[in-house]
Coordinates of C-alpha atoms (C1' of nucleotides) in Angstrom, one line a residue:
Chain A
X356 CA 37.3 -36.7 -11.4
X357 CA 35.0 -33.9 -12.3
X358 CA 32.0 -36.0 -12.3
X359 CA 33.0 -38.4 -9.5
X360 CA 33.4 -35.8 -6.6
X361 CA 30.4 -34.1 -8.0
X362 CA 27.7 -37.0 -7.3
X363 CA 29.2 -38.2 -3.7
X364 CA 27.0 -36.6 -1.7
X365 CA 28.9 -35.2 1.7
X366 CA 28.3 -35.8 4.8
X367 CA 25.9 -32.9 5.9
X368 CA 23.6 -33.6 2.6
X369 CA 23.2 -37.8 3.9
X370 CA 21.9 -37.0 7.0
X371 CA 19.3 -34.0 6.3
X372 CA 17.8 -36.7 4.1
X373 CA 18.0 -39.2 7.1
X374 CA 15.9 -36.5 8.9
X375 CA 13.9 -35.8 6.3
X376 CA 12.7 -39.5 5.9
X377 CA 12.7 -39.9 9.6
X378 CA 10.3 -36.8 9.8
X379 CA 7.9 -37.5 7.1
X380 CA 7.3 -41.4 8.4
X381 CA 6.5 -39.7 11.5
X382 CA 4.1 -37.0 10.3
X383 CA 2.4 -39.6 8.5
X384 CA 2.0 -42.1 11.2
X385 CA 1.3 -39.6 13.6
X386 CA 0.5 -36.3 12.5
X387 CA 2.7 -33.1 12.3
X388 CA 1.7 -31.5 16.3
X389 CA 2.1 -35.0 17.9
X390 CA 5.3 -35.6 16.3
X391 CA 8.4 -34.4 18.2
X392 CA 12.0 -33.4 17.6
X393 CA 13.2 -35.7 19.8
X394 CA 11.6 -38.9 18.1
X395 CA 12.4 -37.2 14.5
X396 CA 15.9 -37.6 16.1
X397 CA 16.5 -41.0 17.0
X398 CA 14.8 -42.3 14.0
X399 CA 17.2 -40.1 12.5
X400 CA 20.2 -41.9 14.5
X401 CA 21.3 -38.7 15.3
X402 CA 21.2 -36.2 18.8
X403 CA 18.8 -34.0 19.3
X404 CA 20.4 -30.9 18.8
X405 CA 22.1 -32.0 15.5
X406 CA 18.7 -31.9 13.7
X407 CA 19.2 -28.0 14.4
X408 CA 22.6 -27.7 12.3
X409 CA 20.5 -29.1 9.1
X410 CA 17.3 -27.6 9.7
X411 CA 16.3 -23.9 11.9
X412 CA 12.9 -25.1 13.0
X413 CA 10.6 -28.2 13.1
X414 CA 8.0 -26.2 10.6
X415 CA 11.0 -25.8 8.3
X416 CA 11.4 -29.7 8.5
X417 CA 7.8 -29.9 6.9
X418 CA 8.1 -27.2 4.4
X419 CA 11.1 -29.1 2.8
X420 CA 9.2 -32.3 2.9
X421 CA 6.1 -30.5 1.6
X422 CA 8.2 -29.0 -1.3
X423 CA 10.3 -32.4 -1.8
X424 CA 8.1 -34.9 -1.2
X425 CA 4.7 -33.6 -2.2
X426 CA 2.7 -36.1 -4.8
X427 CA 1.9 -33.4 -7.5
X428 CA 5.5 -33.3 -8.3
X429 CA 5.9 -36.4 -8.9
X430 CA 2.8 -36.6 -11.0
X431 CA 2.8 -33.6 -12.9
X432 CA 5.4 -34.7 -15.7
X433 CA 3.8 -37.7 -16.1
X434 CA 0.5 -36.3 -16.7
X435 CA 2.1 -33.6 -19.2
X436 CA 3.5 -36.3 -20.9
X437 CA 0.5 -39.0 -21.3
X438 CA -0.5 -39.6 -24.1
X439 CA -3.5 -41.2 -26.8
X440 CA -5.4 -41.5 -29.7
X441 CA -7.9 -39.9 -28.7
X442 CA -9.4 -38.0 -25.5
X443 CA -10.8 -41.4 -23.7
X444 CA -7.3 -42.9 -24.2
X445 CA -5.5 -39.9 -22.8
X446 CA -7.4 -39.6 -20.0
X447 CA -7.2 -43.2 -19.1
X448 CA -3.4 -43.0 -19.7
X449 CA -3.4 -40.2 -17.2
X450 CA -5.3 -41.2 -14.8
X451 CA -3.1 -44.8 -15.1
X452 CA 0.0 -43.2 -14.8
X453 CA -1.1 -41.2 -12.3
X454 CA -2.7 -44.0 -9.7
X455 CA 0.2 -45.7 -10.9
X456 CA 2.5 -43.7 -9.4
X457 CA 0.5 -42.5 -6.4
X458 CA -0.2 -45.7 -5.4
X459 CA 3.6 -46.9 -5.1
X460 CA 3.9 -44.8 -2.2
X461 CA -0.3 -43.7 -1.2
X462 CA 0.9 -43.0 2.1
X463 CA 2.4 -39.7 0.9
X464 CA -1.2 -38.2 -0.3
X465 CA -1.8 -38.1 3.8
X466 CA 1.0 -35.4 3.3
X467 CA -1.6 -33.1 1.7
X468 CA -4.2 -33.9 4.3
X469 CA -1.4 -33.4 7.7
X470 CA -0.5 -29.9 5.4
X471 CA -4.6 -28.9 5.5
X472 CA -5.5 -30.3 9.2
X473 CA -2.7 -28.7 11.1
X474 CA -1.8 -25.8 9.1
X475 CA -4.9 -25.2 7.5
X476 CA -3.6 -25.1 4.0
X477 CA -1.1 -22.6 5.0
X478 CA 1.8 -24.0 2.2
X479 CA -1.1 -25.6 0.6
X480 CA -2.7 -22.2 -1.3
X481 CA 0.9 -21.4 -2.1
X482 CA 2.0 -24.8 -3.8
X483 CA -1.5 -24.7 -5.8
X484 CA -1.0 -21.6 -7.0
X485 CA 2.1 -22.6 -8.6
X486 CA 0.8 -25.9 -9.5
X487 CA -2.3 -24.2 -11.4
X488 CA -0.7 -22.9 -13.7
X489 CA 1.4 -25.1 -15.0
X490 CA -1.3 -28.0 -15.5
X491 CA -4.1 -25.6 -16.5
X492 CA -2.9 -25.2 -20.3
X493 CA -2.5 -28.8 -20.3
X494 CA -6.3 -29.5 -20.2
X495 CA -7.1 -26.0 -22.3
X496 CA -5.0 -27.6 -24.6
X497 CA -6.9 -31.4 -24.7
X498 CA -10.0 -29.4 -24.4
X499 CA -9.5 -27.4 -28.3
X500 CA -11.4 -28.7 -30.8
X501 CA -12.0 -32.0 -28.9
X502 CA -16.1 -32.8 -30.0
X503 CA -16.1 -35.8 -27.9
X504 CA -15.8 -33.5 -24.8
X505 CA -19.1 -32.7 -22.9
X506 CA -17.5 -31.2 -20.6
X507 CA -15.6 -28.0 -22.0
X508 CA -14.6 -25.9 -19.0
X509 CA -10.7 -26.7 -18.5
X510 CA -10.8 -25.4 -14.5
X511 CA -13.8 -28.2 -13.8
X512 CA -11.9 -30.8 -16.3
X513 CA -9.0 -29.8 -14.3
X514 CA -10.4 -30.5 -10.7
X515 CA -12.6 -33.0 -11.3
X516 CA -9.3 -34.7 -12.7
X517 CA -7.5 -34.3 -9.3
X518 CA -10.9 -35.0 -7.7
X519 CA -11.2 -38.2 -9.0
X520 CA -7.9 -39.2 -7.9
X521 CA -8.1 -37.9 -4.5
X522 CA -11.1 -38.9 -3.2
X523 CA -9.9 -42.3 -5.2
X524 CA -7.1 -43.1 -2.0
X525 CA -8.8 -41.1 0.3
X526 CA -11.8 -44.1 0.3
X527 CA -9.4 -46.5 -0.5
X528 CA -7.4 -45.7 3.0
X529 CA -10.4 -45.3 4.9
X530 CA -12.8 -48.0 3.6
X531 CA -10.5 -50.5 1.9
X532 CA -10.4 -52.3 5.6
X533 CA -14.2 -52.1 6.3
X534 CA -17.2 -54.1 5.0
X535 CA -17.5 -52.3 1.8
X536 CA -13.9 -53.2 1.1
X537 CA -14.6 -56.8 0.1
X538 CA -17.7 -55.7 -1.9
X539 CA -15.6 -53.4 -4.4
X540 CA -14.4 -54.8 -7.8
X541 CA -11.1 -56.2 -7.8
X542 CA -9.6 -53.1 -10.1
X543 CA -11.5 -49.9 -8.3
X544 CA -8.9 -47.6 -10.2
X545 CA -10.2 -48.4 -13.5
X546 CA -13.8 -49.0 -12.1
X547 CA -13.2 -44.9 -11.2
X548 CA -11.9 -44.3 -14.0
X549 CA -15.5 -45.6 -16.1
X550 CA -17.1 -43.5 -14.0
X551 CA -15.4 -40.4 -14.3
X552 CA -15.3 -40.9 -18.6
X553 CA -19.3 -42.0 -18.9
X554 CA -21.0 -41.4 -15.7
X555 CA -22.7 -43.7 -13.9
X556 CA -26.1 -43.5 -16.3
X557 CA -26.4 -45.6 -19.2
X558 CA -28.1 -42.8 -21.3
X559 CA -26.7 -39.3 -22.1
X560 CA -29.2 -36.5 -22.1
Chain B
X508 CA -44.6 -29.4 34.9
X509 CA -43.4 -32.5 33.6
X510 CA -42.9 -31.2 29.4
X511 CA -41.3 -27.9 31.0
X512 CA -39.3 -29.5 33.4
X513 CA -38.1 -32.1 30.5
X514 CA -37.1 -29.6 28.0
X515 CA -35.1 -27.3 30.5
X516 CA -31.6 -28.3 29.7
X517 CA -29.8 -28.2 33.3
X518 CA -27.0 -26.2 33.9
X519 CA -24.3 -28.9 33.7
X520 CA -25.6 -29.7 30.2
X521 CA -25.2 -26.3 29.0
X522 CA -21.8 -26.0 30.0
X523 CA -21.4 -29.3 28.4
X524 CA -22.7 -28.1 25.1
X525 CA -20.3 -25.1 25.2
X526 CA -17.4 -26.7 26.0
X527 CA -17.8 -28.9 22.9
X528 CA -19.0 -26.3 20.5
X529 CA -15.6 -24.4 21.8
X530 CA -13.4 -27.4 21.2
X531 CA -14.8 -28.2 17.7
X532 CA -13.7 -24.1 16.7
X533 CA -10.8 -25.0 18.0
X534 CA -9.9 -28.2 16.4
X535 CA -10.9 -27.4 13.2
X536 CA -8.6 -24.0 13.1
X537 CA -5.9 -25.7 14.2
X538 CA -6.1 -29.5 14.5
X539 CA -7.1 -31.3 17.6
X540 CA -3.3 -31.8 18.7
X541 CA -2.5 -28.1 18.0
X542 CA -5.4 -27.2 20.7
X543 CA -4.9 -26.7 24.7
X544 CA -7.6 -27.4 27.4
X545 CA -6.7 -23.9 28.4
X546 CA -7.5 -22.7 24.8
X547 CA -11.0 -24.6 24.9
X548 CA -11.5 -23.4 28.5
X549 CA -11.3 -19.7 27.4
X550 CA -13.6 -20.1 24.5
X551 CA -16.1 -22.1 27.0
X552 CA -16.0 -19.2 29.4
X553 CA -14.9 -21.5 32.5
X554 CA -12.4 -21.9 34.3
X555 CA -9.4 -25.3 33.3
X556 CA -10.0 -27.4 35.7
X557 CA -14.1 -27.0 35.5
X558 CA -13.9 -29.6 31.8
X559 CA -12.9 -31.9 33.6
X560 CA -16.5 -32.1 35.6
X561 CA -17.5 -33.2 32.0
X562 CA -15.3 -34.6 30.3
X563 CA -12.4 -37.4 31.9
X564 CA -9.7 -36.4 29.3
X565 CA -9.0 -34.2 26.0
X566 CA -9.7 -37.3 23.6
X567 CA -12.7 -37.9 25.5
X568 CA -14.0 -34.5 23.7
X569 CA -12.9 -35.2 20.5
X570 CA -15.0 -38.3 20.6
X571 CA -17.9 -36.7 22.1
X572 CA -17.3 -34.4 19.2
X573 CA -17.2 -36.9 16.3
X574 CA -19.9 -38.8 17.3
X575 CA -22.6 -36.0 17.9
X576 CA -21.4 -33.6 15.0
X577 CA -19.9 -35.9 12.3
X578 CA -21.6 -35.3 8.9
X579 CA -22.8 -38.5 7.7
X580 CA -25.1 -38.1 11.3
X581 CA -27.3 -35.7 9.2
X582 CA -26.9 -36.5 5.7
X583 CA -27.7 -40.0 6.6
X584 CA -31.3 -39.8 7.2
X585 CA -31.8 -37.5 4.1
X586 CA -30.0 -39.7 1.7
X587 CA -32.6 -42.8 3.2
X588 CA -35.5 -40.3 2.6
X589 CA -34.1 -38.4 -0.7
X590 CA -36.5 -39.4 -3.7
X591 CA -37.2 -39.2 -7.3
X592 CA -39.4 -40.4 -10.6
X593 CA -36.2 -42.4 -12.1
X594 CA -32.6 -43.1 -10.9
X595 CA -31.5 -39.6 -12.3
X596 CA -34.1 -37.3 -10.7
X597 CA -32.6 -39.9 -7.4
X598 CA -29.6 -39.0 -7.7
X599 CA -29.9 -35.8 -8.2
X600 CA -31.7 -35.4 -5.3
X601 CA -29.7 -37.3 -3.2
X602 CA -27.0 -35.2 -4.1
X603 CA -28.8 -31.9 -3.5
X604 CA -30.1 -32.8 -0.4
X605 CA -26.7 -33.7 0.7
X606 CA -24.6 -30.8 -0.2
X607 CA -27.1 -28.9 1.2
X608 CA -26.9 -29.8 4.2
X609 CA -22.9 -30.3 4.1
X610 CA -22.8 -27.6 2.3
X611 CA -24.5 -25.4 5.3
X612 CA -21.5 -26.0 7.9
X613 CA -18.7 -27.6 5.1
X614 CA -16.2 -27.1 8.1
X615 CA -17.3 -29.8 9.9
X616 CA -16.3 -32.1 7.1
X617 CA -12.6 -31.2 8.4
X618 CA -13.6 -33.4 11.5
X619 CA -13.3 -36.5 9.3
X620 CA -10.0 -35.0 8.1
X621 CA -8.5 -34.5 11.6
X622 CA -9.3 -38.2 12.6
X623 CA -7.8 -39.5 9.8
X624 CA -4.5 -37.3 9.7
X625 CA -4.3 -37.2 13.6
X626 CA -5.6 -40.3 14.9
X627 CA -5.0 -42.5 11.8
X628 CA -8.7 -43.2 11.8
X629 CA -8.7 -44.8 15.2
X630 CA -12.6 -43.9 15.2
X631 CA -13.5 -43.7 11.7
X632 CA -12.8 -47.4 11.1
X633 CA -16.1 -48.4 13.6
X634 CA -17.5 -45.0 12.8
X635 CA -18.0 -46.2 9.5
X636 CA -18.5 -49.6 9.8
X637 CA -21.6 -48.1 11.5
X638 CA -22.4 -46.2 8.8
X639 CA -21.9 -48.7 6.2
X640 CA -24.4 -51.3 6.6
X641 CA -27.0 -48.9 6.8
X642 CA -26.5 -47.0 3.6
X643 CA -25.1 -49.9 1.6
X644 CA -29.0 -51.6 0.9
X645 CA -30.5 -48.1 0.0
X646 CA -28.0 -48.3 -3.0
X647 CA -28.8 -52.0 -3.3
X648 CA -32.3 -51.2 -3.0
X649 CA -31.7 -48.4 -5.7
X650 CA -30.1 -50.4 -8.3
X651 CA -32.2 -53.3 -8.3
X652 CA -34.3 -53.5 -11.7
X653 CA -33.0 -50.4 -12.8
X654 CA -31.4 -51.1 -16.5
X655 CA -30.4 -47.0 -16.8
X656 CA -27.7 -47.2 -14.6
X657 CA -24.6 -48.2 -16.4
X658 CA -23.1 -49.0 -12.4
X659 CA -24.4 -52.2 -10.8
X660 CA -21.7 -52.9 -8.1
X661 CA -23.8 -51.7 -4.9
X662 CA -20.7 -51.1 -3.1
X663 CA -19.0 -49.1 -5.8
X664 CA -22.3 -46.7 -6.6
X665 CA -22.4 -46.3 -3.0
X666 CA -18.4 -45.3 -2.4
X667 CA -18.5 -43.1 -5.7
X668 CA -21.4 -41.3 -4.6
X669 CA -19.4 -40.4 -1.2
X670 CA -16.3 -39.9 -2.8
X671 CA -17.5 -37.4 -5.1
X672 CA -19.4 -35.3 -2.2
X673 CA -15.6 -35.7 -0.4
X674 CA -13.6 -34.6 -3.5
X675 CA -16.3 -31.7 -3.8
X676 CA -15.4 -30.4 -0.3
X677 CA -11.7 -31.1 -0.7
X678 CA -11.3 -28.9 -3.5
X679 CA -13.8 -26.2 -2.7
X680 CA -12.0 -26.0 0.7
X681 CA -8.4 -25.8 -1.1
X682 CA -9.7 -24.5 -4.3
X683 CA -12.1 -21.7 -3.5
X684 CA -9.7 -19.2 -2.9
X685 CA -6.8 -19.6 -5.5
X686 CA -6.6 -19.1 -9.2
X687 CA -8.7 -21.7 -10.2
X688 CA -11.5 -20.5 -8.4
X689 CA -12.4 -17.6 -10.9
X690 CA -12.4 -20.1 -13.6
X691 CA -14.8 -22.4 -12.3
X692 CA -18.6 -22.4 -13.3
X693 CA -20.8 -20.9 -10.4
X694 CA -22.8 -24.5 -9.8
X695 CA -19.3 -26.2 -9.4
X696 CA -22.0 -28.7 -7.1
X697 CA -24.1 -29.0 -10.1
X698 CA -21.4 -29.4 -12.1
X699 CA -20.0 -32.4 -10.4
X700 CA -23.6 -34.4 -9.8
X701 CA -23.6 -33.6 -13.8
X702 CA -20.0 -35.2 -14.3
X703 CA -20.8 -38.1 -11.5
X704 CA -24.0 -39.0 -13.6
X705 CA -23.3 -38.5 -17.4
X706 CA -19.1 -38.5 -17.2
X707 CA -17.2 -36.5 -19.3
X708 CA -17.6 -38.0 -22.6
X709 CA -19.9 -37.4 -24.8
X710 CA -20.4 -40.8 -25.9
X711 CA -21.0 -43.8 -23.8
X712 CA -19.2 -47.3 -24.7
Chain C
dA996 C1' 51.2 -39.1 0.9
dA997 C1' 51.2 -37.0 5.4
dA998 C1' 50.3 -33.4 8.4
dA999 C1' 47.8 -29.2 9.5
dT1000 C1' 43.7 -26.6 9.8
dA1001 C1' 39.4 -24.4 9.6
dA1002 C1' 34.7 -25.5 8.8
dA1003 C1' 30.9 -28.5 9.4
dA1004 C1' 28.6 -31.8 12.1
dA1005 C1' 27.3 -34.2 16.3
dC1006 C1' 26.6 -34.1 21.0
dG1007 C1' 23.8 -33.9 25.3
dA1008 C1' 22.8 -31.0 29.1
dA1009 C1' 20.1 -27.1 30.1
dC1010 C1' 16.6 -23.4 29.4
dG1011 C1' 12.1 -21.4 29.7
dT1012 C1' 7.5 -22.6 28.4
dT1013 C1' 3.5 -25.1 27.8
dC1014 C1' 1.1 -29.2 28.1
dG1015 C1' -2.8 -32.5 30.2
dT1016 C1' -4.3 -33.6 34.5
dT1017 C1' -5.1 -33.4 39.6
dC1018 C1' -6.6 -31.5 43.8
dA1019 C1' -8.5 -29.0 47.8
dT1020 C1' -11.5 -25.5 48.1
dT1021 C1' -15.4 -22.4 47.3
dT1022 C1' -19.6 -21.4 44.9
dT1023 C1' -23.8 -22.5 42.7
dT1024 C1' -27.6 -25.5 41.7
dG1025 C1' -31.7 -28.3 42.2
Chain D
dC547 C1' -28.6 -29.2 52.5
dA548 C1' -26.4 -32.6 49.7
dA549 C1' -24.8 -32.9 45.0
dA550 C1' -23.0 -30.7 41.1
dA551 C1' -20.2 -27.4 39.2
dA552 C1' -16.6 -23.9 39.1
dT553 C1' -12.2 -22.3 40.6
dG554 C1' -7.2 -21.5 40.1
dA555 C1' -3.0 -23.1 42.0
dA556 C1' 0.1 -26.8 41.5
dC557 C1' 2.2 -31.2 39.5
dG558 C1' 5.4 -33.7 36.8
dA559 C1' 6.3 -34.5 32.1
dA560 C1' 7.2 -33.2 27.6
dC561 C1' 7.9 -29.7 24.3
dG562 C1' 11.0 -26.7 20.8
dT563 C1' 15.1 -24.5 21.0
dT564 C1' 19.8 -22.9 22.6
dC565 C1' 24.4 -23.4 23.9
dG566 C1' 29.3 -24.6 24.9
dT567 C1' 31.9 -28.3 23.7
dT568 C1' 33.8 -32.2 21.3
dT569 C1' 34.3 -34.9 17.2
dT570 C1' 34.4 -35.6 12.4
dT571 C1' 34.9 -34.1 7.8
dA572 C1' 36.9 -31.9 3.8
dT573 C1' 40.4 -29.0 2.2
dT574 C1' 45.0 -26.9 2.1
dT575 C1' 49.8 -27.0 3.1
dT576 C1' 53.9 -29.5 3.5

DNA sequence: AAAATAAAAACGAACGTTCGTTCATTTTTG
DNA sequence: CAAAAATGAACGAACGTTCGTTTTTATTTT
């Protein structure tokens, strides 16, 4: 009994999600300023002035996506958790399970990108700042003792990491429908990936 | 006569200018939706209905705006010119050159951001199909004969290089100013030509 | 199990404001 | 002196939010 009533989600907590998914489609096809309560609403299947029993504002809508749905949260775990024999294995795991689960739902990067255009990082700083910390130690900690390593400075490890990724899907959105598109290899992830372990030179200095 | 008279901007072109170099303030503080025609009227110092002597519609500046000012307009021509004894020295220069110049107005890489989050890269799809074939045989030019280069895909040298220069900008725009910041080498641009060329590993395959 | 009841949720009209654009008019320019 | 540019009031439409009301839900009392 205990356990039943306790996962049947009530009434109230059904549709704040319905709005929630209804807003963040929007905001993603459309941008956060061109988006408005009233289409968030009917995608919703809901009146207008309902949305305003679930949430206070329309920013507030965004913040609880931002905080919710924001890709780092899904991907954080599973980059604490990867795993491998060495450092080229663990970083290939990472960066696997990471694209991996990006890419199930790459739409929800443009989330970070809506967050920087129209609010001008506003939550952005904010979510870093908590993020930061958490995943710095993780790289400090691949980093110790690691020979194989030129590069040693966990910070630059660390963003070129998240560089790699992003700039990964933001090229991917943008070019994979051009010209260029149908000149890439077949797996660009793991054609990325070479390139972030060993550079594009053949010969180390 | 004639050179003086040429070079004499007229008075309609000047209020031109300033009504575009208000907008582009504008829409990279706070998006382009986010912005009002009275907003870019104040900063131009005319009155509302006086833009529309120069422009037929709000989008119509935005366009103006991404076509004259986008980024690849100037790095372009010095990626075409950059040069260097060996594919390194290249490189290195092509990077240089471009962050330089990026690097001297890095706000105006938001502009790609804002089309892509706002207008779901309504103009960046023939934008950069524009681009493309231009750049795509420097790189094929580049790689030809070259046996240091570990990279041979054209198209894939040619994306990474850009995606790097993106992911540079990215997190130096989101980066700068949080924890991470104080951690990061002072060359962070240096830093990421270094990791784009060599990779993180010691050891190459 | 049924009825009662207070809280939560849904409704849709209405509010005041701001938006992009138009227009008739005046001023400035070449 | 004709064309170009600047003006600011005015337009209808759309915006986020509020509000009084009705309906539905979840819980308590019979």
């Amino acid at each position: 009994m205990a356990t039943k009533a306790k996962e049947t989600p009530t009434k109230g907590e059904v549709t704040r999600l319905a709005i929630e998914d209804a807003a963040v489609e929007l905001f993603i096809e459309q941008g956060y300023h061109a988006t408005s309560m009233r289409q968030i609403a009917d995608r919703a299947g809901l009146a207008l002035g309902g949305i305003y029993n679930h949430f206070a504002s329309k920013e507030e809508i965004f913040e609880a996506i931002v905080l919710d749905k924001h890709p780092y949260k899904k991907v954080l775990p599973l980059v604490l958790e990867a795993q491998g024999e060495d450092m080229k294995a663990f970083l290939q795991n990472a960066v696997k399970v990471t694209l991996g689960e990006l890419g199930s739902e790459p739409m929800y990067m443009k989330l970070m990108f809506i967050e920087f255009v129209e609010f001008n990082g506003k939550h952005g700083a904010s979510i870093l700042s908590e993020i930061a910390p958490k995943v710095l130690p993780v790289f400090e900690r691949m980093i110790k003792g690691r020979k194989e390593l030129r590069v040693t400075n966990p910070a630059l490890l660390m963003r070129s990491f998240f560089g790699m990724i992003i700039s990964y899907f933001i090229t991917e959105m943008l070019i994979s429908k051009s010209v260029i598109g149908k000149l890439m290899p077949k797996d660009t992830a793991a054609a990325y990936t070479d390139i972030y372990l060993h550079g594009i030179l053949r010969e180390p200095v």
